[in-house]
Structures are given as structure tokens and as C-alpha cells.
Short mmCIF file of C-alpha atoms in Angstrom, two decimals:
data_model
loop_
_atom_site.label_atom_id
_atom_site.label_comp_id
_atom_site.label_asym_id
_atom_site.label_seq_id
_atom_site.Cartn_x
_atom_site.Cartn_y
_atom_site.Cartn_z
CA MET A 1 -62.03 -83.25 -33.27
CA ARG A 2 -62.59 -86.68 -31.73
CA LEU A 3 -65.63 -86.65 -29.45
CA THR A 4 -67.22 -89.36 -27.29
CA PHE A 5 -70.85 -88.94 -26.26
CA VAL A 6 -72.13 -90.75 -23.16
CA VAL A 7 -75.83 -91.44 -22.71
CA HIS A 8 -77.99 -93.83 -20.68
CA GLN A 9 -79.82 -95.18 -23.76
CA PHE A 10 -79.78 -94.55 -27.48
CA PRO A 11 -81.83 -95.05 -30.65
CA PRO A 12 -83.21 -96.92 -32.40
CA ARG A 13 -84.78 -98.80 -29.47
CA TYR A 14 -84.97 -95.72 -27.26
CA PHE A 15 -86.06 -92.34 -28.53
CA THR A 16 -87.14 -89.99 -25.77
CA GLY A 17 -85.84 -86.44 -25.49
CA THR A 18 -82.31 -86.89 -24.18
CA GLU A 19 -81.19 -89.58 -26.59
CA GLN A 20 -83.03 -87.86 -29.44
CA TYR A 21 -80.99 -84.72 -28.74
CA ALA A 22 -77.70 -86.59 -28.42
CA LEU A 23 -78.30 -88.24 -31.79
CA ALA A 24 -79.22 -84.95 -33.49
CA VAL A 25 -76.19 -83.12 -32.08
CA GLY A 26 -73.90 -86.02 -32.98
CA ARG A 27 -75.12 -86.15 -36.57
CA GLU A 28 -74.68 -82.41 -37.03
CA LEU A 29 -71.16 -82.52 -35.58
CA GLN A 30 -70.30 -85.41 -37.85
CA ARG A 31 -71.67 -83.46 -40.82
CA ARG A 32 -69.24 -80.69 -39.86
CA GLY A 33 -66.31 -83.06 -40.04
CA HIS A 34 -65.87 -84.15 -36.41
CA GLU A 35 -65.41 -87.78 -35.37
CA VAL A 36 -68.23 -88.67 -32.97
CA ASP A 37 -68.78 -92.01 -31.25
CA VAL A 38 -71.37 -93.00 -28.64
CA PHE A 39 -70.78 -94.97 -25.42
CA CYS A 40 -74.17 -95.96 -24.07
CA LEU A 41 -76.20 -98.34 -21.96
CA ASP A 42 -78.90 -100.72 -23.10
CA PRO A 43 -81.11 -100.64 -19.96
CA ALA A 44 -82.60 -104.13 -20.19
CA PHE A 45 -81.25 -105.78 -17.07
CA SER A 46 -82.39 -109.36 -17.63
CA GLU A 47 -80.20 -112.40 -17.03
CA ALA A 48 -80.97 -114.13 -20.30
CA THR A 49 -77.66 -114.04 -22.13
CA GLY A 50 -74.85 -113.33 -19.70
CA PRO A 51 -73.70 -110.94 -16.98
CA TRP A 52 -72.01 -108.47 -19.37
CA ARG A 53 -73.06 -107.94 -22.96
CA GLU A 54 -71.79 -105.52 -25.59
CA SER A 55 -72.74 -104.67 -29.14
CA HIS A 56 -71.00 -102.46 -31.67
CA GLU A 57 -73.20 -100.90 -34.32
CA VAL A 58 -73.70 -97.80 -36.42
CA VAL A 59 -76.80 -95.64 -35.86
CA ASP A 60 -77.42 -92.95 -38.47
CA GLY A 61 -73.72 -92.86 -39.21
CA LEU A 62 -72.57 -92.72 -35.56
CA PRO A 63 -70.49 -95.62 -34.18
CA VAL A 64 -72.26 -96.87 -31.04
CA ARG A 65 -70.89 -99.11 -28.29
CA ARG A 66 -73.87 -100.42 -26.33
CA ILE A 67 -73.43 -102.20 -22.99
CA ASN A 68 -75.84 -104.19 -20.89
CA PHE A 69 -75.36 -106.05 -17.60
CA TRP A 70 -77.21 -108.26 -15.15
CA GLY A 71 -79.04 -106.62 -12.33
CA SER A 72 -77.16 -108.95 -9.97
CA LEU A 73 -73.75 -108.09 -11.40
CA ALA A 74 -72.72 -106.60 -8.05
CA ARG A 75 -73.84 -106.88 -4.45
CA ASP A 76 -75.37 -103.41 -4.40
CA TRP A 77 -77.78 -102.68 -7.24
CA ALA A 78 -78.66 -99.23 -5.90
CA ARG A 79 -74.99 -98.22 -5.97
CA LEU A 80 -74.57 -99.34 -9.57
CA GLU A 81 -77.16 -96.73 -10.50
CA TYR A 82 -74.63 -93.96 -9.87
CA ARG A 83 -71.26 -95.61 -9.20
CA HIS A 84 -70.07 -98.39 -11.50
CA PRO A 85 -66.32 -99.24 -11.32
CA LEU A 86 -66.47 -101.92 -14.02
CA MET A 87 -68.25 -99.56 -16.41
CA ALA A 88 -65.69 -96.87 -15.60
CA GLU A 89 -62.79 -99.18 -16.38
CA THR A 90 -64.41 -100.19 -19.67
CA PHE A 91 -64.96 -96.52 -20.48
CA ALA A 92 -61.32 -95.64 -19.80
CA ARG A 93 -60.17 -98.29 -22.26
CA HIS A 94 -62.73 -96.99 -24.76
CA LEU A 95 -61.36 -93.44 -24.53
CA GLN A 96 -57.83 -94.67 -25.03
CA ALA A 97 -58.79 -96.74 -28.07
CA LYS A 98 -60.72 -93.87 -29.64
CA ARG A 99 -58.10 -91.27 -28.66
CA THR A 100 -60.98 -89.11 -27.51
CA GLU A 101 -60.26 -85.39 -27.16
CA VAL A 102 -63.50 -84.30 -25.40
CA VAL A 103 -66.21 -86.29 -23.57
CA HIS A 104 -69.77 -84.97 -23.66
CA SER A 105 -72.08 -86.61 -21.13
CA PHE A 106 -75.83 -86.39 -21.75
CA HIS A 107 -76.89 -88.88 -19.05
CA LEU A 108 -75.07 -91.23 -16.67
CA ARG A 109 -77.81 -93.31 -15.07
CA TYR A 110 -76.55 -96.89 -14.52
CA LEU A 111 -73.31 -95.85 -16.21
CA GLY A 112 -72.02 -94.01 -13.17
CA GLY A 113 -70.48 -90.72 -12.19
CA ASP A 114 -67.09 -92.42 -11.98
CA LEU A 115 -66.88 -92.29 -15.79
CA LEU A 116 -66.10 -88.60 -15.32
CA ASP A 117 -63.29 -89.56 -12.93
CA ARG A 118 -61.69 -91.83 -15.51
CA ALA A 119 -61.88 -89.21 -18.24
CA ARG A 120 -60.25 -86.67 -15.96
CA GLY A 121 -57.56 -89.18 -14.99
CA LEU A 122 -56.70 -89.60 -18.67
CA GLY A 123 -56.56 -85.85 -19.20
CA VAL A 124 -59.71 -85.81 -21.34
CA PRO A 125 -61.89 -82.72 -20.66
CA THR A 126 -65.60 -83.26 -19.94
CA CYS A 127 -68.78 -81.38 -20.79
CA VAL A 128 -71.94 -82.40 -18.87
CA SER A 129 -75.39 -81.55 -20.21
CA LEU A 130 -78.02 -81.52 -17.46
CA THR A 131 -81.11 -82.91 -19.19
CA ASP A 132 -83.13 -83.74 -16.05
CA PHE A 133 -82.69 -84.15 -12.28
CA TRP A 134 -80.79 -87.45 -12.22
CA PHE A 135 -77.78 -86.05 -10.39
CA LEU A 136 -80.08 -84.88 -7.59
CA CYS A 137 -82.72 -87.59 -7.55
CA PRO A 138 -82.48 -91.39 -7.89
CA ARG A 139 -86.08 -91.34 -9.13
CA VAL A 140 -84.94 -88.77 -11.75
CA ILE A 141 -88.19 -86.75 -11.71
CA LEU A 142 -87.88 -85.01 -8.30
CA MET A 143 -91.25 -86.32 -7.23
CA ARG A 144 -92.18 -88.26 -4.12
CA PRO A 145 -94.15 -91.53 -4.40
CA ASP A 146 -97.31 -89.74 -3.22
CA GLY A 147 -97.11 -87.37 -6.19
CA ARG A 148 -95.77 -84.32 -4.35
CA ALA A 149 -92.95 -82.41 -5.99
CA CYS A 150 -89.55 -82.38 -4.28
CA SER A 151 -87.09 -79.50 -4.29
CA GLY A 152 -83.93 -81.62 -4.04
CA PRO A 153 -82.17 -84.15 -1.79
CA PRO A 154 -83.12 -83.32 1.83
CA GLU A 155 -80.40 -83.28 4.48
CA GLY A 156 -77.69 -83.50 1.86
CA GLY A 157 -79.10 -86.77 0.56
CA ARG A 158 -79.91 -88.48 3.85
CA GLY A 159 -83.55 -87.50 3.50
CA CYS A 160 -83.91 -89.43 0.23
CA LEU A 161 -84.02 -92.80 1.99
CA PRO A 162 -87.74 -92.78 2.98
CA CYS A 163 -88.68 -91.77 -0.59
CA HIS A 164 -86.45 -94.02 -2.65
CA ALA A 165 -86.04 -97.00 -0.29
CA PRO A 166 -88.92 -96.89 2.24
CA GLU A 167 -88.45 -100.49 3.42
CA LEU A 168 -84.80 -99.79 4.16
CA ALA A 169 -85.78 -96.60 5.98
CA LEU A 170 -88.09 -98.61 8.23
CA GLU A 171 -85.37 -101.18 8.88
CA LEU A 172 -82.95 -98.42 9.85
CA ALA A 173 -85.49 -96.72 12.12
CA ALA A 174 -86.11 -99.99 13.96
CA HIS A 175 -82.41 -100.65 14.58
CA PRO A 176 -81.21 -99.81 18.12
CA ALA A 177 -78.17 -98.00 16.69
CA SER A 178 -80.00 -96.22 13.89
CA GLU A 179 -78.44 -92.79 14.53
CA GLN A 180 -74.92 -94.17 14.62
CA LEU A 181 -75.46 -96.19 11.45
CA ALA A 182 -76.91 -93.17 9.66
CA SER A 183 -73.96 -90.98 10.63
CA LEU A 184 -71.34 -93.44 9.41
CA SER A 185 -72.00 -92.61 5.77
CA THR A 186 -71.09 -89.00 6.55
CA THR A 187 -67.99 -89.70 8.56
CA CYS A 188 -66.56 -92.16 6.02
CA GLY A 189 -66.59 -89.45 3.35
CA GLY A 190 -68.24 -91.51 0.64
CA LEU A 191 -65.69 -94.32 0.87
CA SER A 192 -68.03 -97.04 2.11
CA LYS A 193 -67.99 -100.43 0.42
CA PRO A 194 -70.99 -102.12 -1.18
CA GLY A 195 -72.51 -104.87 0.90
CA TRP A 196 -75.63 -106.59 2.20
CA ASP A 197 -75.34 -105.33 5.77
CA LEU A 198 -77.62 -102.51 6.91
CA ARG A 199 -74.83 -99.96 7.28
CA SER A 200 -73.64 -100.50 3.70
CA LYS A 201 -77.13 -100.37 2.23
CA VAL A 202 -77.92 -97.15 4.06
CA ALA A 203 -74.58 -95.61 3.08
CA THR A 204 -75.31 -96.28 -0.59
CA HIS A 205 -78.34 -93.99 -0.48
CA HIS A 206 -76.90 -91.37 1.86
CA GLU A 207 -73.74 -90.97 -0.19
CA ARG A 208 -75.38 -90.66 -3.59
CA TRP A 209 -75.81 -86.88 -3.86
CA PRO A 210 -72.49 -85.92 -2.19
CA TYR A 211 -70.69 -88.35 -4.52
CA LEU A 212 -72.40 -87.09 -7.67
CA ARG A 213 -72.12 -83.45 -6.62
CA GLU A 214 -68.35 -83.84 -6.35
CA ARG A 215 -68.17 -85.35 -9.85
CA LEU A 216 -70.42 -82.66 -11.29
CA LEU A 217 -68.29 -79.88 -9.81
CA ALA A 218 -65.16 -81.51 -11.24
CA ALA A 219 -66.55 -81.43 -14.80
CA ASP A 220 -64.90 -78.86 -17.04
CA GLU A 221 -68.21 -77.51 -18.37
CA VAL A 222 -71.80 -77.94 -17.13
CA VAL A 223 -74.68 -76.83 -19.35
CA ALA A 224 -78.40 -76.54 -18.50
CA PRO A 225 -81.10 -75.91 -21.12
CA THR A 226 -83.22 -73.61 -18.90
CA GLU A 227 -82.74 -71.11 -16.10
CA PHE A 228 -85.20 -73.19 -14.09
CA LEU A 229 -83.06 -76.33 -14.21
CA LYS A 230 -79.97 -74.33 -13.33
CA ASP A 231 -81.76 -72.74 -10.36
CA VAL A 232 -82.76 -76.16 -9.00
CA PHE A 233 -79.10 -77.21 -8.90
CA VAL A 234 -77.99 -73.86 -7.49
CA ARG A 235 -80.54 -74.20 -4.67
CA ASN A 236 -78.97 -77.56 -3.90
CA GLY A 237 -75.48 -76.21 -3.49
CA VAL A 238 -73.94 -76.01 -6.97
CA PRO A 239 -72.35 -72.58 -7.48
CA SER A 240 -74.24 -70.53 -10.06
CA GLU A 241 -71.10 -69.70 -12.02
CA ARG A 242 -70.46 -73.41 -12.63
CA ILE A 243 -73.56 -73.84 -14.81
CA ALA A 244 -74.04 -72.21 -18.20
CA VAL A 245 -77.50 -71.95 -19.75
CA ALA A 246 -77.90 -72.87 -23.41
CA GLY A 247 -81.29 -73.85 -24.77
CA TYR A 248 -81.91 -76.96 -26.81
CA GLY A 249 -81.98 -76.68 -30.56
CA ILE A 250 -83.92 -78.70 -33.12
CA ASP A 251 -84.09 -79.01 -36.87
CA ALA A 252 -87.45 -77.35 -37.38
CA ALA A 253 -87.69 -77.19 -41.16
CA GLY A 254 -88.98 -80.72 -41.76
CA ILE A 255 -91.56 -80.50 -38.98
CA ALA A 256 -92.88 -77.13 -40.15
CA ALA A 257 -93.33 -78.17 -43.78
CA GLY A 258 -94.67 -81.64 -43.03
CA SER A 259 -97.18 -80.53 -40.41
CA ALA A 260 -98.51 -77.79 -42.67
CA ALA A 261 -99.00 -80.31 -45.48
CA ALA A 262 -100.87 -82.68 -43.14
CA ARG A 263 -103.27 -80.06 -41.80
CA THR A 264 -106.93 -80.45 -42.78
CA ALA A 265 -110.23 -78.74 -41.97
CA ARG A 266 -111.55 -80.20 -38.70
CA PRO A 267 -112.94 -79.30 -35.27
CA PRO A 268 -110.33 -77.92 -32.82
CA THR A 269 -108.13 -80.84 -31.83
CA PHE A 270 -106.03 -80.84 -28.64
CA GLY A 271 -103.10 -83.23 -28.46
CA PHE A 272 -101.09 -84.95 -25.75
CA PHE A 273 -97.89 -86.59 -27.01
CA GLY A 274 -95.69 -88.55 -24.60
CA THR A 275 -95.53 -91.54 -22.30
CA LEU A 276 -98.86 -92.25 -20.62
CA ALA A 277 -97.52 -91.75 -17.12
CA PRO A 278 -99.11 -90.27 -13.98
CA HIS A 279 -96.58 -87.45 -13.67
CA LYS A 280 -97.13 -86.52 -17.33
CA GLY A 281 -100.80 -85.93 -16.54
CA PRO A 282 -102.68 -87.19 -19.63
CA HIS A 283 -105.62 -88.06 -17.37
CA LEU A 284 -106.08 -84.32 -16.78
CA LEU A 285 -106.77 -83.78 -20.48
CA VAL A 286 -109.28 -86.65 -20.49
CA GLU A 287 -110.99 -85.26 -17.37
CA ALA A 288 -111.04 -81.76 -18.82
CA MET A 289 -112.57 -82.93 -22.10
CA ALA A 290 -115.50 -84.42 -20.18
CA ALA A 291 -116.39 -80.87 -19.08
CA VAL A 292 -115.90 -79.18 -22.46
CA ARG A 293 -118.98 -78.62 -24.60
CA GLY A 294 -119.12 -78.17 -28.34
CA GLU A 295 -117.38 -79.67 -31.31
CA CYS A 296 -113.78 -80.51 -30.47
CA ARG A 297 -111.48 -83.51 -30.12
CA ALA A 298 -108.52 -84.75 -28.13
CA LEU A 299 -105.77 -87.00 -29.47
CA LEU A 300 -103.44 -88.80 -27.06
CA ARG A 301 -100.41 -90.64 -28.43
CA GLY A 302 -97.96 -92.49 -26.22
CA ARG A 303 -96.69 -95.75 -24.75
CA THR A 304 -99.03 -97.66 -22.48
CA SER A 305 -96.50 -100.29 -21.36
CA ASP A 306 -94.44 -98.20 -18.91
CA PHE A 307 -97.32 -97.65 -16.46
CA ALA A 308 -99.72 -100.42 -17.40
CA ASP A 309 -102.21 -100.05 -14.53
CA TYR A 310 -102.42 -96.28 -14.93
CA SER A 311 -102.77 -96.63 -18.70
CA ALA A 312 -105.62 -99.13 -18.33
CA THR A 313 -107.57 -96.68 -16.18
CA LEU A 314 -106.80 -93.86 -18.60
CA LEU A 315 -107.96 -95.86 -21.61
CA ALA A 316 -111.19 -96.78 -19.86
CA ALA A 317 -111.91 -93.12 -19.09
CA ALA A 318 -111.08 -92.08 -22.66
CA ALA A 319 -113.41 -94.73 -24.08
CA ARG A 320 -116.35 -93.01 -22.38
CA ASP A 321 -115.92 -89.94 -24.59
CA PRO A 322 -116.07 -90.55 -28.36
CA ARG A 323 -114.24 -87.27 -28.94
CA VAL A 324 -111.12 -88.65 -27.22
CA VAL A 325 -108.83 -90.92 -29.23
CA VAL A 326 -105.78 -92.76 -27.88
CA GLN A 327 -103.18 -94.02 -30.34
CA PRO A 328 -99.69 -95.57 -30.11
CA PRO A 329 -96.63 -93.30 -30.16
CA PHE A 330 -95.43 -92.04 -33.50
CA SER A 331 -92.04 -92.71 -35.05
CA PHE A 332 -89.44 -90.04 -35.77
CA ALA A 333 -90.49 -89.97 -39.43
CA GLU A 334 -94.15 -89.58 -38.46
CA ARG A 335 -93.59 -86.45 -36.35
CA PRO A 336 -94.68 -83.88 -38.97
CA ALA A 337 -97.95 -85.67 -39.70
CA ALA A 338 -98.62 -86.17 -35.98
CA PHE A 339 -98.29 -82.45 -35.22
CA GLY A 340 -100.29 -81.65 -38.34
CA ALA A 341 -103.20 -83.62 -36.85
CA ILE A 342 -103.64 -81.29 -33.84
CA ASP A 343 -104.33 -77.57 -33.34
CA ALA A 344 -102.77 -77.13 -29.89
CA LEU A 345 -100.46 -79.21 -27.72
CA VAL A 346 -101.44 -79.84 -24.10
CA VAL A 347 -98.64 -80.50 -21.56
CA PRO A 348 -100.43 -81.19 -18.23
CA SER A 349 -97.38 -82.40 -16.29
CA THR A 350 -97.45 -82.49 -12.51
CA TRP A 351 -93.66 -82.81 -12.14
CA HIS A 352 -90.83 -80.33 -12.72
CA GLU A 353 -90.74 -80.49 -16.50
CA ASN A 354 -87.56 -78.93 -17.79
CA ALA A 355 -87.79 -78.10 -21.50
CA PRO A 356 -89.63 -81.03 -23.09
CA PHE A 357 -88.73 -81.65 -26.70
CA VAL A 358 -92.38 -82.14 -27.57
CA VAL A 359 -92.91 -78.42 -26.85
CA LEU A 360 -90.03 -77.44 -29.15
CA GLU A 361 -91.45 -79.70 -31.85
CA ALA A 362 -94.89 -78.16 -31.41
CA ARG A 363 -93.33 -74.71 -31.78
CA ALA A 364 -91.60 -75.87 -34.97
CA ALA A 365 -95.04 -76.92 -36.25
CA GLY A 366 -96.42 -73.49 -35.36
CA LEU A 367 -98.70 -74.82 -32.62
CA PRO A 368 -99.88 -73.03 -29.46
CA VAL A 369 -99.16 -74.86 -26.20
CA LEU A 370 -101.30 -75.16 -23.08
CA ALA A 371 -99.09 -76.23 -20.19
CA SER A 372 -98.97 -76.54 -16.43
CA ARG A 373 -97.67 -73.45 -14.69
CA PHE A 374 -94.79 -75.47 -13.32
CA GLY A 375 -91.04 -75.90 -13.65
CA GLY A 376 -89.36 -75.00 -16.92
CA LEU A 377 -92.67 -74.88 -18.80
CA VAL A 378 -93.07 -71.29 -17.57
CA GLU A 379 -90.01 -70.38 -19.66
CA VAL A 380 -91.22 -71.93 -22.91
CA VAL A 381 -94.89 -70.76 -22.97
CA ARG A 382 -95.77 -67.06 -23.08
CA ASP A 383 -99.04 -67.05 -21.20
CA GLY A 384 -101.77 -65.34 -23.20
CA VAL A 385 -99.43 -64.75 -26.16
CA ASP A 386 -98.59 -68.05 -27.83
CA GLY A 387 -100.43 -70.35 -25.44
CA GLU A 388 -101.67 -70.55 -21.87
CA LEU A 389 -100.48 -71.74 -18.47
CA PHE A 390 -102.96 -73.44 -16.15
CA ALA A 391 -102.80 -74.55 -12.53
CA PRO A 392 -100.86 -77.83 -12.17
CA GLY A 393 -103.13 -80.81 -11.59
CA ASP A 394 -106.28 -78.71 -12.07
CA ALA A 395 -108.49 -80.36 -14.71
CA ALA A 396 -111.20 -77.74 -14.16
CA ASP A 397 -108.82 -74.90 -14.97
CA LEU A 398 -107.66 -76.73 -18.10
CA ALA A 399 -111.28 -77.36 -19.11
CA ARG A 400 -112.11 -73.64 -18.84
CA ARG A 401 -109.23 -72.79 -21.14
CA LEU A 402 -110.11 -75.48 -23.66
CA GLN A 403 -113.73 -74.30 -23.67
CA ARG A 404 -112.61 -70.74 -24.36
CA LEU A 405 -110.55 -71.89 -27.34
CA VAL A 406 -113.55 -73.81 -28.68
CA ASP A 407 -115.85 -70.81 -28.21
CA GLU A 408 -113.33 -68.24 -29.49
CA PRO A 409 -111.60 -69.61 -32.61
CA GLN A 410 -109.88 -66.26 -33.12
CA ARG A 411 -107.99 -66.67 -29.86
CA LEU A 412 -106.48 -69.93 -31.11
CA ALA A 413 -105.60 -68.25 -34.41
CA ASP A 414 -103.94 -65.33 -32.57
CA TYR A 415 -101.85 -67.71 -30.48
CA ARG A 416 -100.78 -69.53 -33.59
CA ARG A 417 -99.61 -66.32 -35.30
CA ALA A 418 -97.54 -65.42 -32.22
CA VAL A 419 -95.60 -68.70 -32.14
CA VAL A 420 -91.86 -68.19 -32.59
CA ALA A 421 -89.76 -70.98 -34.09
CA PRO A 422 -87.45 -72.68 -31.55
CA ARG A 423 -83.69 -72.31 -31.48
CA SER A 424 -82.11 -74.11 -34.40
CA LEU A 425 -80.00 -77.23 -34.05
CA ALA A 426 -77.22 -75.46 -35.94
CA ALA A 427 -77.13 -72.68 -33.34
CA ALA A 428 -76.98 -75.19 -30.49
CA VAL A 429 -74.14 -77.09 -32.13
CA ASP A 430 -72.27 -73.83 -32.78
CA GLY A 431 -72.29 -73.35 -29.02
CA PHE A 432 -71.07 -76.87 -28.29
CA GLU A 433 -68.28 -76.54 -30.86
CA ALA A 434 -67.06 -73.42 -29.10
CA VAL A 435 -67.12 -75.26 -25.75
CA TYR A 436 -65.21 -78.25 -27.14
CA ALA A 437 -62.56 -76.04 -28.71
CA ARG A 438 -62.05 -74.13 -25.48
CA LEU A 439 -61.85 -77.32 -23.42
CA ARG A 440 -59.36 -78.91 -25.79
CA ARG A 441 -57.13 -75.84 -25.58
#
């Protein structure tokens, strides 16, 4: 079968959960004899080398077409984030050249929901994997700038303006015809044109969710990895029967063997692995460690460049405790050794985590997980069985639980024995193969 994967970024330069999963699924499908190619974005929107740039390469055996464009390619940058006619036209030609039989979308940010339109127009069925909240939220993470969690686009998307474009919201509020301008985006049915005038700029934000919802509902198959993520979309108007739930799968064998080989005798070591970002909450682990007594350590590994100011404050706080070590992120090949260096993973997120791959990898390594009682994390940690759930944003609650693990080594050992290996990559790909076959028929 000829398959085209669509994703907002792809290895080797980008290797967070979504693109990691797309690569793993693609490689396994290719191993089974399918033809898989990748149509992806390179999200580096500088104006150094031209308004439209493409590269064709092979990544771990998968042909990859990578596209980049200037931020000023069109008059409306915010609209390009979800609606990109030039990208859609390029994608249509790509499908024709590849003679694609099924499109599998893993992420469409800055590629545009109109790619699904072009596939449908060519008679190519589409499968959409919901890997986060991008369809609902232009900030992706369903979190307001003040750190409060959001449940979905208010007022059908009109309420997103103060959150995502506060200066534009103030400009609209000050306009004498603000109500009329705001209502135009509803009455025009999503057919507004990009432009620099206030009405057009407002329409871009108001129309985002209705536009993407229509494209999502037109997909032939929609898959969510957790019941939690499905429920968020259902609460925002997507019929429950339109979303299937199928958990992620990973190749656990290499992680399990490698982490076991790397394990050494040491004090209990608690790890945070991921981008050093406020909504990921690594500062909570640092704060909690300051209250924990006894022999233990914390190891934080992640990028500091994405949130430089936050990371600087975090590093300064960590430096005050010699038991806390901060290191750069690890490579794909270094994963087993990285998990072998810790005794429990801590996931202190303050946003709606879905099913983070780092938790699946920790499970593959046989590690207990301490996580915020929030979002999809509740589905992947059995509280008091193979880990613990603590109050989101509560460093004191986390500290109490860390202290108990330090004082009661048997508890940590019991959690470790209860860990169940995650769903296998082979099982996940079996499910996708069945979907592709049904869609092609």
C-alpha cells in the first residue's frame, strides 16, 4: 500500500513525541512491505534563503519532502497556521506524483487543514491522529497565558481572541462597531479573505475552530490515543462516534534491556525528562527536592533554549541544591542509558498532558511514575500501584511523596514490580494497517 504521512516537523532535527511516533510507525510499515513517504514542515520561518524552500531526503529509510517558508509569505500569518492554500496545492501535486492510496495526518500546524480537503478532492482517504489539542487551540496546549488550563475554544472560537491575540482583542473592543465586526466572521461562514484590516484579522481568529472542526469531521478516520483526549474533543462538539481510541505503541525491548544494563547501586534518583518549559513543571521537582531530607538525587534533562528566561531561573534554583543535576537532552540512542540512570520518573505538568511518550518509555524501562493528577496522566499511572498521582502545581504534595519513597525503599520496589510494559509498536501498527485497508476498500 502507498501511504503518505503528514507531520508538522520530522527527525533528525526534531524529535519530540509526535514526530518520534510518526517515524516509528513509518519504519514498521515499511518493514512490512508498504511504501511510506513523509510530507512535512521545517518550522524555521526565517527569511535567509528564499520565500519557499524544499528539500528531499531519506530519514531512516523513509523518503521525506520537507518544506519551509517565510513568515511574510502571505498577508495573514495567523491564518497560515491553520489554512495554507499554497501548501495544499503543493500537497495535491505530491499525492498525484506518489499515487498515494491513504493519507495519515499526525499534525497539521502551519501545513493547514486544507490539505485534508485536497486529499478528499483527489479521492484519497484520510486518517487523522489527534496527538495534542492543535485543532482546538492555536497555542496547542489548551492553556491561557496566565497558566490556567482551558477546556476548549470559548464561544465557538470567538473567545480565543483575548488569549491568543490580546492586542487585537483590545483593538476590536475599542472600535465603535466592534460587535458588528465580530459577528461578520460568523455570517460569512468562514469565507473571509486574509487582509490587514481589522475585520479580516479578527475573522482569522474567530473562524479557526469552525474551519478546522469541519475538516476534522470530514476525515475518514479520527484516532485519539486516550479517552481523555477524545473526551476533550467530544465536549467541544465532535460526535463521540467519530473518534476511535487506540493507545500509542513503542518498541520497548531495547529500552528495557539497555536501562537494566545501565542501572547501578545509588541513592534513589528522581528524573524529569523533557523540555524545560513552565507548563511541563520541572521547577516543581526542584522546589520539592529542597524540602526532601535524606540521601536522594534529582536528574533533569531537557532543552533550555525554548524558554530561555524560565530555564535561567530554573538552573539558578537547581544550583542551590547539590543533589539536583541538570543536563542536556539525550539522543534517541541514549534513551536506555538515560532511563537506567533514574529510579522513578516525575511528570509534574500543569497542562492537559495527553499520553506523553516519556511515560511509555519509562514503563518500558520498568520505572514507576509520579505524575500530576491531570489530563491523560490519570489514565497512564495507577495511583498507589505502579506510581503516584499528586496535586497539579503542588510542590509540597510532590515533596511528601518523594520523602516517603526515600524513607520507604520497599514502596519504590513494590511500584517497580507492578509496572506493566506499554503497548507494543507492532500492536499499534496492526491497528493502523486494518484502518488503512478498510479506508482503501
